[in-house]
PDB file of C-alpha atoms in Angstrom:
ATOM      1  CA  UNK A  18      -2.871 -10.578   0.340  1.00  0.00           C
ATOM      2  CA  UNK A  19       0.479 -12.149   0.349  1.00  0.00           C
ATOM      3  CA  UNK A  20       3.102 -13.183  -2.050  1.00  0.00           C
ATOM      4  CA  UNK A  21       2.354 -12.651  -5.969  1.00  0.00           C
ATOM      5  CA  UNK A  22      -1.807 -12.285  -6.365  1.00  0.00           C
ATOM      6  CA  UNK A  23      -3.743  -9.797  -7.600  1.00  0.00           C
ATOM      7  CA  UNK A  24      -7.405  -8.888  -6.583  1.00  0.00           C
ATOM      8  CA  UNK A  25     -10.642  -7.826  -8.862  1.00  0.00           C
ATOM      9  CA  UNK A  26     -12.486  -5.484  -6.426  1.00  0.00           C
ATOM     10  CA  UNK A  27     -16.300  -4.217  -7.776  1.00  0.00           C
ATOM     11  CA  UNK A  28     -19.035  -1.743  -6.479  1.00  0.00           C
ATOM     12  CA  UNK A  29     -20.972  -3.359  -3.827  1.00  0.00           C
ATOM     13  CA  UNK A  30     -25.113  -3.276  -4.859  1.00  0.00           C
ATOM     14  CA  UNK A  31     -26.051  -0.218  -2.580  1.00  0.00           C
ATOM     15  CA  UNK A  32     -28.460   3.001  -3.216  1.00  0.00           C
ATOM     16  CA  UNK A  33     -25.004   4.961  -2.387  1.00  0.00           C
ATOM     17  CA  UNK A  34     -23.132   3.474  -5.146  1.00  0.00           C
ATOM     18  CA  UNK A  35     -25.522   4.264  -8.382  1.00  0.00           C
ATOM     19  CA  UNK A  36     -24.088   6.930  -9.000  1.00  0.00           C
ATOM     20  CA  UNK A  37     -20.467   5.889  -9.484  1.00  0.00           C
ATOM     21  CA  UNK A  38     -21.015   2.954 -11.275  1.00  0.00           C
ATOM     22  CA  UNK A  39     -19.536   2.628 -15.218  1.00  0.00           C
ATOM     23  CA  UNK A  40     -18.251   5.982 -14.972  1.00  0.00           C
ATOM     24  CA  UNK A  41     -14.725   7.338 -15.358  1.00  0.00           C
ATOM     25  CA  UNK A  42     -12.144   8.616 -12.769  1.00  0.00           C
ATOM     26  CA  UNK A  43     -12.238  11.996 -13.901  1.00  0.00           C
ATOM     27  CA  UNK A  44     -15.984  11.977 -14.178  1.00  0.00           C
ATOM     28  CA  UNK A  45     -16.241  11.199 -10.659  1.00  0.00           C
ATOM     29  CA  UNK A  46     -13.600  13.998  -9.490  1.00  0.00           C
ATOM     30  CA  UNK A  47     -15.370  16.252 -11.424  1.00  0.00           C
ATOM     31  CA  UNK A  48     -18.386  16.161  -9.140  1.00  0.00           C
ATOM     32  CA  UNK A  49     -16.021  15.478  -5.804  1.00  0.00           C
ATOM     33  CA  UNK A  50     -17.514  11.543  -5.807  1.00  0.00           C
ATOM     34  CA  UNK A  51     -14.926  10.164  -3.331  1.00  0.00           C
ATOM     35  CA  UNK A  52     -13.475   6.336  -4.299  1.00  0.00           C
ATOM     36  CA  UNK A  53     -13.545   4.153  -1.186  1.00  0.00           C
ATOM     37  CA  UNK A  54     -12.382   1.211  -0.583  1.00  0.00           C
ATOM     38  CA  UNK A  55     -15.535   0.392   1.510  1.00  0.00           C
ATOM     39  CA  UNK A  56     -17.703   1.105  -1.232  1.00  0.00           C
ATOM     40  CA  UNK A  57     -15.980  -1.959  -2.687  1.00  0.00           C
ATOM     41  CA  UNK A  58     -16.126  -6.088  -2.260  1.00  0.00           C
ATOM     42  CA  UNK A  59     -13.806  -8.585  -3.536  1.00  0.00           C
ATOM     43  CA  UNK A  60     -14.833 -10.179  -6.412  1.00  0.00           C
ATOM     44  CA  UNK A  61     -11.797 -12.563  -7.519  1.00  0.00           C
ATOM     45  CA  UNK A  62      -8.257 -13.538  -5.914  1.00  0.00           C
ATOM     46  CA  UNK A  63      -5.646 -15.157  -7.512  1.00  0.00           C
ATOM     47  CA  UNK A  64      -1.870 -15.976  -7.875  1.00  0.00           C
ATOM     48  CA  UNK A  65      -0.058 -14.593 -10.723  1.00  0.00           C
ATOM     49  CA  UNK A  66       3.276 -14.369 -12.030  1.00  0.00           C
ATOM     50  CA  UNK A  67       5.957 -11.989 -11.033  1.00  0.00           C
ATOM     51  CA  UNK A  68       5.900  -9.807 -14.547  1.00  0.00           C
ATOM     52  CA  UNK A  69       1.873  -9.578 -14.948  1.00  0.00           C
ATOM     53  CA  UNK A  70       1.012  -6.361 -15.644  1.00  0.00           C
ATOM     54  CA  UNK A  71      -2.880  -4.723 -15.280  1.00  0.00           C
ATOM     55  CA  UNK A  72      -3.374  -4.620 -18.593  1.00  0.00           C
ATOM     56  CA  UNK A  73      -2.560  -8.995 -19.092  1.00  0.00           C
ATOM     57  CA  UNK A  74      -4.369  -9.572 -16.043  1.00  0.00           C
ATOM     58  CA  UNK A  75      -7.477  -7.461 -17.703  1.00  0.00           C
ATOM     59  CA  UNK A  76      -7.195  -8.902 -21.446  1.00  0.00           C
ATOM     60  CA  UNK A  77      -7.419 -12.429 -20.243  1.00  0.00           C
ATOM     61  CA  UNK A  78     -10.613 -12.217 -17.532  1.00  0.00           C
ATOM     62  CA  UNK A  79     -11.434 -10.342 -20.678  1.00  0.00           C
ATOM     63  CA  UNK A  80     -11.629 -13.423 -22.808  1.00  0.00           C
ATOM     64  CA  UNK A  81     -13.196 -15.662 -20.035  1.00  0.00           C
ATOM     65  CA  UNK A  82     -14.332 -15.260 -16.684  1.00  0.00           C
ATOM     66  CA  UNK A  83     -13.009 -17.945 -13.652  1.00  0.00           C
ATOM     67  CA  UNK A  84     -15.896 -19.998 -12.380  1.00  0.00           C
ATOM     68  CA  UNK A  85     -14.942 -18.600  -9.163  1.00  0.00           C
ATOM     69  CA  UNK A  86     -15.181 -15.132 -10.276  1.00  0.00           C
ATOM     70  CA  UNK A  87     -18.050 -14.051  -8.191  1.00  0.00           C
ATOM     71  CA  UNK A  88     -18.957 -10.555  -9.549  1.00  0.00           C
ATOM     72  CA  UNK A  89     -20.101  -9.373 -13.345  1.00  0.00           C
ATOM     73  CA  UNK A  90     -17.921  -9.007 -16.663  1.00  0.00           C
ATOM     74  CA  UNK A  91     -14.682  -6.509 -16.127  1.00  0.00           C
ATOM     75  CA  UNK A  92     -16.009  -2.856 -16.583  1.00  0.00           C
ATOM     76  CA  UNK A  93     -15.523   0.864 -16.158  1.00  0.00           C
ATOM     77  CA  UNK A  94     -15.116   1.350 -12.651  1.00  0.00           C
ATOM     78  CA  UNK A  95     -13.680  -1.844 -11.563  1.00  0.00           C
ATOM     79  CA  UNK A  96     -10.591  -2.104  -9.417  1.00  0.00           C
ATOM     80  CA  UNK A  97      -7.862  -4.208  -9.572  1.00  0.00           C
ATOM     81  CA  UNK A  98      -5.233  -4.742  -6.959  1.00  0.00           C
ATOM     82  CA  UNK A  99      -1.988  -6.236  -7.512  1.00  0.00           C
ATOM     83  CA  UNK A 100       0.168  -7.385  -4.820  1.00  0.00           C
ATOM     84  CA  UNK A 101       3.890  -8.179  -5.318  1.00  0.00           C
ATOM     85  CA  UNK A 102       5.926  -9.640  -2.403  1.00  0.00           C
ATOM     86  CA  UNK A 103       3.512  -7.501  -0.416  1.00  0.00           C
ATOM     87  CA  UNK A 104       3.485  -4.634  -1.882  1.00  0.00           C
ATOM     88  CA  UNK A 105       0.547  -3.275  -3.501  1.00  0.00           C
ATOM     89  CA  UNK A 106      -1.192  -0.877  -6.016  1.00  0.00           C
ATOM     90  CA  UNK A 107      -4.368  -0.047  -6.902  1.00  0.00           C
ATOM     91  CA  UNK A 108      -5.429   0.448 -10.627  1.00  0.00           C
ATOM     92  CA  UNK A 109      -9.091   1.655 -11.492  1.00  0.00           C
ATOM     93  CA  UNK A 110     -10.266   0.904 -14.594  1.00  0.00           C
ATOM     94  CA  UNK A 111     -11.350   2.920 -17.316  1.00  0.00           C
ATOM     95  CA  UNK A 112     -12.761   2.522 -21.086  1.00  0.00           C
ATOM     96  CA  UNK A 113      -8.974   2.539 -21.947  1.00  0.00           C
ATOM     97  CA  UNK A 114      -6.199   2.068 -19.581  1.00  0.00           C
ATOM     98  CA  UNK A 115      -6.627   2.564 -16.205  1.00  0.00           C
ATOM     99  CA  UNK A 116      -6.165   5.340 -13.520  1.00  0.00           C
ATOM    100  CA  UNK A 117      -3.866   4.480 -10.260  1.00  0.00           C
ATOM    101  CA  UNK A 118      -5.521   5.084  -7.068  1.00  0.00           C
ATOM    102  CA  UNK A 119      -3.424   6.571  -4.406  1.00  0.00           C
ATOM    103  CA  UNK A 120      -4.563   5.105  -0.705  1.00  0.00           C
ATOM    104  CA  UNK A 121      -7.161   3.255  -1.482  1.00  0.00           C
ATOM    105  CA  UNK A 122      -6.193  -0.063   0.200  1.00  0.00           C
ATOM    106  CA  UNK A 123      -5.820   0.743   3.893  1.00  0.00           C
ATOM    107  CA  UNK A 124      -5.174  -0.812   6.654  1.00  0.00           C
ATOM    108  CA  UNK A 125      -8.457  -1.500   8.395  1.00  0.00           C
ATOM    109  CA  UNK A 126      -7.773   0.543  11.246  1.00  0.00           C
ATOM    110  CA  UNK A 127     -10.223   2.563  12.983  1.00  0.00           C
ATOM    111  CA  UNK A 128      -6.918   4.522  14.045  1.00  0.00           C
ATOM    112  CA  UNK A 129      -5.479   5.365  10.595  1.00  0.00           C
ATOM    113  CA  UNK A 130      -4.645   9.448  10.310  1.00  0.00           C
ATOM    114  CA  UNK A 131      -2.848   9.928   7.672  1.00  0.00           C
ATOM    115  CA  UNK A 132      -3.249  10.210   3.719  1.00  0.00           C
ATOM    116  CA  UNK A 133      -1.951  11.805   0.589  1.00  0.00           C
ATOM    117  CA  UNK A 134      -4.035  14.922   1.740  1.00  0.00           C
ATOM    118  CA  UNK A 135      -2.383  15.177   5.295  1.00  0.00           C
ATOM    119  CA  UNK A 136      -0.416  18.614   5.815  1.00  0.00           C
ATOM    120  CA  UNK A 137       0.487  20.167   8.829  1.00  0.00           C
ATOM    121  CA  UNK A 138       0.763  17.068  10.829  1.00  0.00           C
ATOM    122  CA  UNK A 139       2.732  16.816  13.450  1.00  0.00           C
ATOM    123  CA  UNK A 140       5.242  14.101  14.341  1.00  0.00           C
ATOM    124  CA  UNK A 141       6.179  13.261  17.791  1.00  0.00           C
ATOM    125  CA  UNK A 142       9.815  14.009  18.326  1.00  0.00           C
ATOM    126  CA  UNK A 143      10.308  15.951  15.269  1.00  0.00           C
ATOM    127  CA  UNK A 144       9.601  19.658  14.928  1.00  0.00           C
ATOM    128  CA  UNK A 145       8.119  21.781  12.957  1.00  0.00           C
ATOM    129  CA  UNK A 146       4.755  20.043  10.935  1.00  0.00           C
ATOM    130  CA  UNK A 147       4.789  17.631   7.729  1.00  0.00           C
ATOM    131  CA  UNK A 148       3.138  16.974   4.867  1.00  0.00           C
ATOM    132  CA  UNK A 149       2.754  13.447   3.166  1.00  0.00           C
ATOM    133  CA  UNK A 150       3.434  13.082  -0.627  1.00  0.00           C
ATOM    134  CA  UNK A 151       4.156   9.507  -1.265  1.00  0.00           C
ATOM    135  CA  UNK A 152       2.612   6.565   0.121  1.00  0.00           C
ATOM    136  CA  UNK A 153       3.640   2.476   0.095  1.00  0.00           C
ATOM    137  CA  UNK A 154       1.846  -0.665   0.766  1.00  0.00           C
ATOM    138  CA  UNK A 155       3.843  -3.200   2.403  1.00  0.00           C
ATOM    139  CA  UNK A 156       2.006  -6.400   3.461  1.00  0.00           C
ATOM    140  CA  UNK A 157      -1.390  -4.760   3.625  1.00  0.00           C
ATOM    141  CA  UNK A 158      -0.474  -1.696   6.055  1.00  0.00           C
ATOM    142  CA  UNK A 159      -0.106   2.040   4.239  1.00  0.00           C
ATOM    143  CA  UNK A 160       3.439   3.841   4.846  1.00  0.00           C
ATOM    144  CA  UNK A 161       3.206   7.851   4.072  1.00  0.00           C
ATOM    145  CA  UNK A 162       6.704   9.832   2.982  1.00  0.00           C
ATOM    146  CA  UNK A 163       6.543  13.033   4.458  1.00  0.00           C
ATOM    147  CA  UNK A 164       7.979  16.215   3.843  1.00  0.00           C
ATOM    148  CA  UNK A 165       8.768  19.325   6.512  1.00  0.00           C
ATOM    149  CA  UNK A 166       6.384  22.033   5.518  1.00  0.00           C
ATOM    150  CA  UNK A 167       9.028  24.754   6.168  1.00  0.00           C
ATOM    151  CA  UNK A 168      12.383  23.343   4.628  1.00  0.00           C
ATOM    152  CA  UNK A 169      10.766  20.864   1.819  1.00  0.00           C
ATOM    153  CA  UNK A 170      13.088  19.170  -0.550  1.00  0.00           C
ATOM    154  CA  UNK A 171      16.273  20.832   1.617  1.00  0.00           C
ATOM    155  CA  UNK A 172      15.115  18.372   4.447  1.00  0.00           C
ATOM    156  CA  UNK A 173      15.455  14.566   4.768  1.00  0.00           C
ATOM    157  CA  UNK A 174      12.056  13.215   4.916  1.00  0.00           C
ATOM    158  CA  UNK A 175      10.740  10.634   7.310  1.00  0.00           C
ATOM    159  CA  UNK A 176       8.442   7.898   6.930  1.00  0.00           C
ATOM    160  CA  UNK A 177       4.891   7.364   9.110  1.00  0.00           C
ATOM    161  CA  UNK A 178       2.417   4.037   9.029  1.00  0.00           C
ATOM    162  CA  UNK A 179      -1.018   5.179   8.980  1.00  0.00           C
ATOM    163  CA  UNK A 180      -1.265   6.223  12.546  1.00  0.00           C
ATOM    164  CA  UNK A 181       1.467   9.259  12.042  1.00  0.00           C
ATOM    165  CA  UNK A 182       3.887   6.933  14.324  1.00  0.00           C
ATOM    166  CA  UNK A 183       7.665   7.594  13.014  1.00  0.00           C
ATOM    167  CA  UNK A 184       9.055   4.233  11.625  1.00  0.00           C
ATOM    168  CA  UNK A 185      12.046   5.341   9.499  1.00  0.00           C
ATOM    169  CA  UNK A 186      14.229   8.751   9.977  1.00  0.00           C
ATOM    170  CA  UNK A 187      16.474  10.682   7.683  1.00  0.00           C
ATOM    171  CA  UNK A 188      14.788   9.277   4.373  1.00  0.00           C
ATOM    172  CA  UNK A 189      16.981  10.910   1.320  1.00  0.00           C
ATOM    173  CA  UNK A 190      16.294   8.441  -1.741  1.00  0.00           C
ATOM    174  CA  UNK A 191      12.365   7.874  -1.128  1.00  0.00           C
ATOM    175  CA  UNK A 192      10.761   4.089  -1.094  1.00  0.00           C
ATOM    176  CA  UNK A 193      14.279   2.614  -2.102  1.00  0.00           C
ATOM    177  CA  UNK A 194      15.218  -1.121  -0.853  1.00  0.00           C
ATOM    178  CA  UNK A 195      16.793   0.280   2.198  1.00  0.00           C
ATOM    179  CA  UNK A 196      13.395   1.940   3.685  1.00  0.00           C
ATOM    180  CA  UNK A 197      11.343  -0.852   2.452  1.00  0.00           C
ATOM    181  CA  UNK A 198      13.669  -3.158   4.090  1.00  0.00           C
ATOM    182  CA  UNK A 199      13.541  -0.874   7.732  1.00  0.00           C
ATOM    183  CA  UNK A 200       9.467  -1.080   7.036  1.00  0.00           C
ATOM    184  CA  UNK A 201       9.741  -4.929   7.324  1.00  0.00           C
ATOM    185  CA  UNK A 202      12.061  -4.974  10.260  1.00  0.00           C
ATOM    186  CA  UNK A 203       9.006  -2.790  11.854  1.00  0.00           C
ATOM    187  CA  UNK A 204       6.841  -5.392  10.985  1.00  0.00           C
ATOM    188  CA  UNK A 205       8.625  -8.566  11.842  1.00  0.00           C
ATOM    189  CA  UNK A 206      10.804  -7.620  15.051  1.00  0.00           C
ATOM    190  CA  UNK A 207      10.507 -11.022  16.347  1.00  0.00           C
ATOM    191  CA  UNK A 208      11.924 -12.411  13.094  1.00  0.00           C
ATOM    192  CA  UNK A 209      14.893  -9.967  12.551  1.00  0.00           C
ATOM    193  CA  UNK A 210      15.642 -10.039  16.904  1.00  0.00           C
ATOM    194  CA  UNK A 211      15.960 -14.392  16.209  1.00  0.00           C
ATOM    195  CA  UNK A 212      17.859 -13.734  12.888  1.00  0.00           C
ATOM    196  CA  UNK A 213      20.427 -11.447  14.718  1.00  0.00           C
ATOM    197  CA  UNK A 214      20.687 -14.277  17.313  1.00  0.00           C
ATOM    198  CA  UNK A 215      21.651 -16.632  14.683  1.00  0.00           C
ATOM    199  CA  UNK A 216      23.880 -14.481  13.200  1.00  0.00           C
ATOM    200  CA  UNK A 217      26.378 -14.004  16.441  1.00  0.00           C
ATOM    201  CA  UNK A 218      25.711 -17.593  17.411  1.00  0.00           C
ATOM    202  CA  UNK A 219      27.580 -18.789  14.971  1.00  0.00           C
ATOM    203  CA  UNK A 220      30.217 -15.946  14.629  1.00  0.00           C
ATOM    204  CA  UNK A 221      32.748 -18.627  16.732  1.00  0.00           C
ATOM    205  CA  UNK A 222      33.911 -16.639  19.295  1.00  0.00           C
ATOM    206  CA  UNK A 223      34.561 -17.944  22.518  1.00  0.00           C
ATOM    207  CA  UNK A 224      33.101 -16.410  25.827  1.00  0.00           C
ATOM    208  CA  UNK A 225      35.664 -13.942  27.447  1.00  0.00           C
ATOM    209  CA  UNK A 226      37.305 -15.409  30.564  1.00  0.00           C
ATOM    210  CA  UNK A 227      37.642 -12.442  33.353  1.00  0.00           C
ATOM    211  CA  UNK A 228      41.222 -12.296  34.831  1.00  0.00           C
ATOM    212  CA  UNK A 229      41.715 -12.343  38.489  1.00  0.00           C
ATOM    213  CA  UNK A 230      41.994  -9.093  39.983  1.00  0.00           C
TER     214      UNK A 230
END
């Protein structure tokens, strides 16, 4: 997803998924039921507005379903995914409230290494091994925050997508605008390399001429 839209994601009808339908989160953690995102089709996509929160976007497919709503009536179990300027969280639901799920939208690659449950990893050019204890969705691709095993909180962290590859260094303030915005550039080279080029094109200078020797 892209821009402002949010997502209504339901247990596909499988044998494998009986037993983890209208139950709770902690139900199924009590008996180690994992939550994938496989396990799941999209129901119903939409736009929304900046502010919408889970619990507006659930009260009003409450009242009425969409005719393009191609799944049952909002229940226990049910996950909704809300995407804002391309970044995105996942909220299960339950009888009351709802439960946020930690990496559950990845990023389709057969390649992805990392989650929340990654320690000792180790990242090329960086010593010692790493543990991930944060994670960020940025335009549909998982970012991990990781922290040295050794030194913890008395070492800058780093950031990894979800192949372990090192995409920001010397992270001291978390997800904050300036690592989100380093996350994009890793995204969109092209577009920040022709934005640069703009940017000293029309800085005015004149070429240098080279003197005579």
């Amino acid at each position: 997803m892209a821009g402002n839209q949010f997502a209504v994601y339901q247990l596909r009808e499988i044998p494998e998924n009986r037993k983890k339908r209208f139950r709770s989160y902690a139900e199924l953690q009590k008996e180690h039921i994992q939550i994938r995102y496989t396990d799941y089709k999209q129901v119903y996509r939409s736009w929304m507005r900046y502010d919408e929160t889970p619990d507006n976007i659930r009260n009003c497919l409450a009242k009425q379903l969409p005719k393009k709503f191609s799944g049952h009536a909002l229940s226990i179990g049910d996950v909704l995914i809300l995407d804002k300027n391309g970044e995105a969280a996942a909220y299960y639901l339950e009888k009351e409230g709802f439960t946020v799920l930690a990496g559950f939208i990845r990023n389709g690659s057969s390649s992805t290494l990392i989650s929340l449950a990654t320690t000792n990893f180790h990242i090329e050019g960086k010593e010692g091994s790493w543990l991930a204890f944060d994670n960020l969705v940025v335009e549909g691709k998982e970012f991990f925050l990781m922290e040295h095993t050794t030194y913890g909180k008395n070492a800058a962290w780093v950031v990894v997508d979800g192949t372990g590859k090192l995409i920001v260094d010397q992270v001291t303030a978390g997800f904050d605008e300036t690592v989100k915005e380093q996350i994009v550039s890793y995204l969109h080279p092209q577009e920040i390399r022709e934005k640069e080029g703009n940017l000293f094109g029309k800085t005015g200078r004149k070429p240098m001429k080279m003197e005579n020797i």
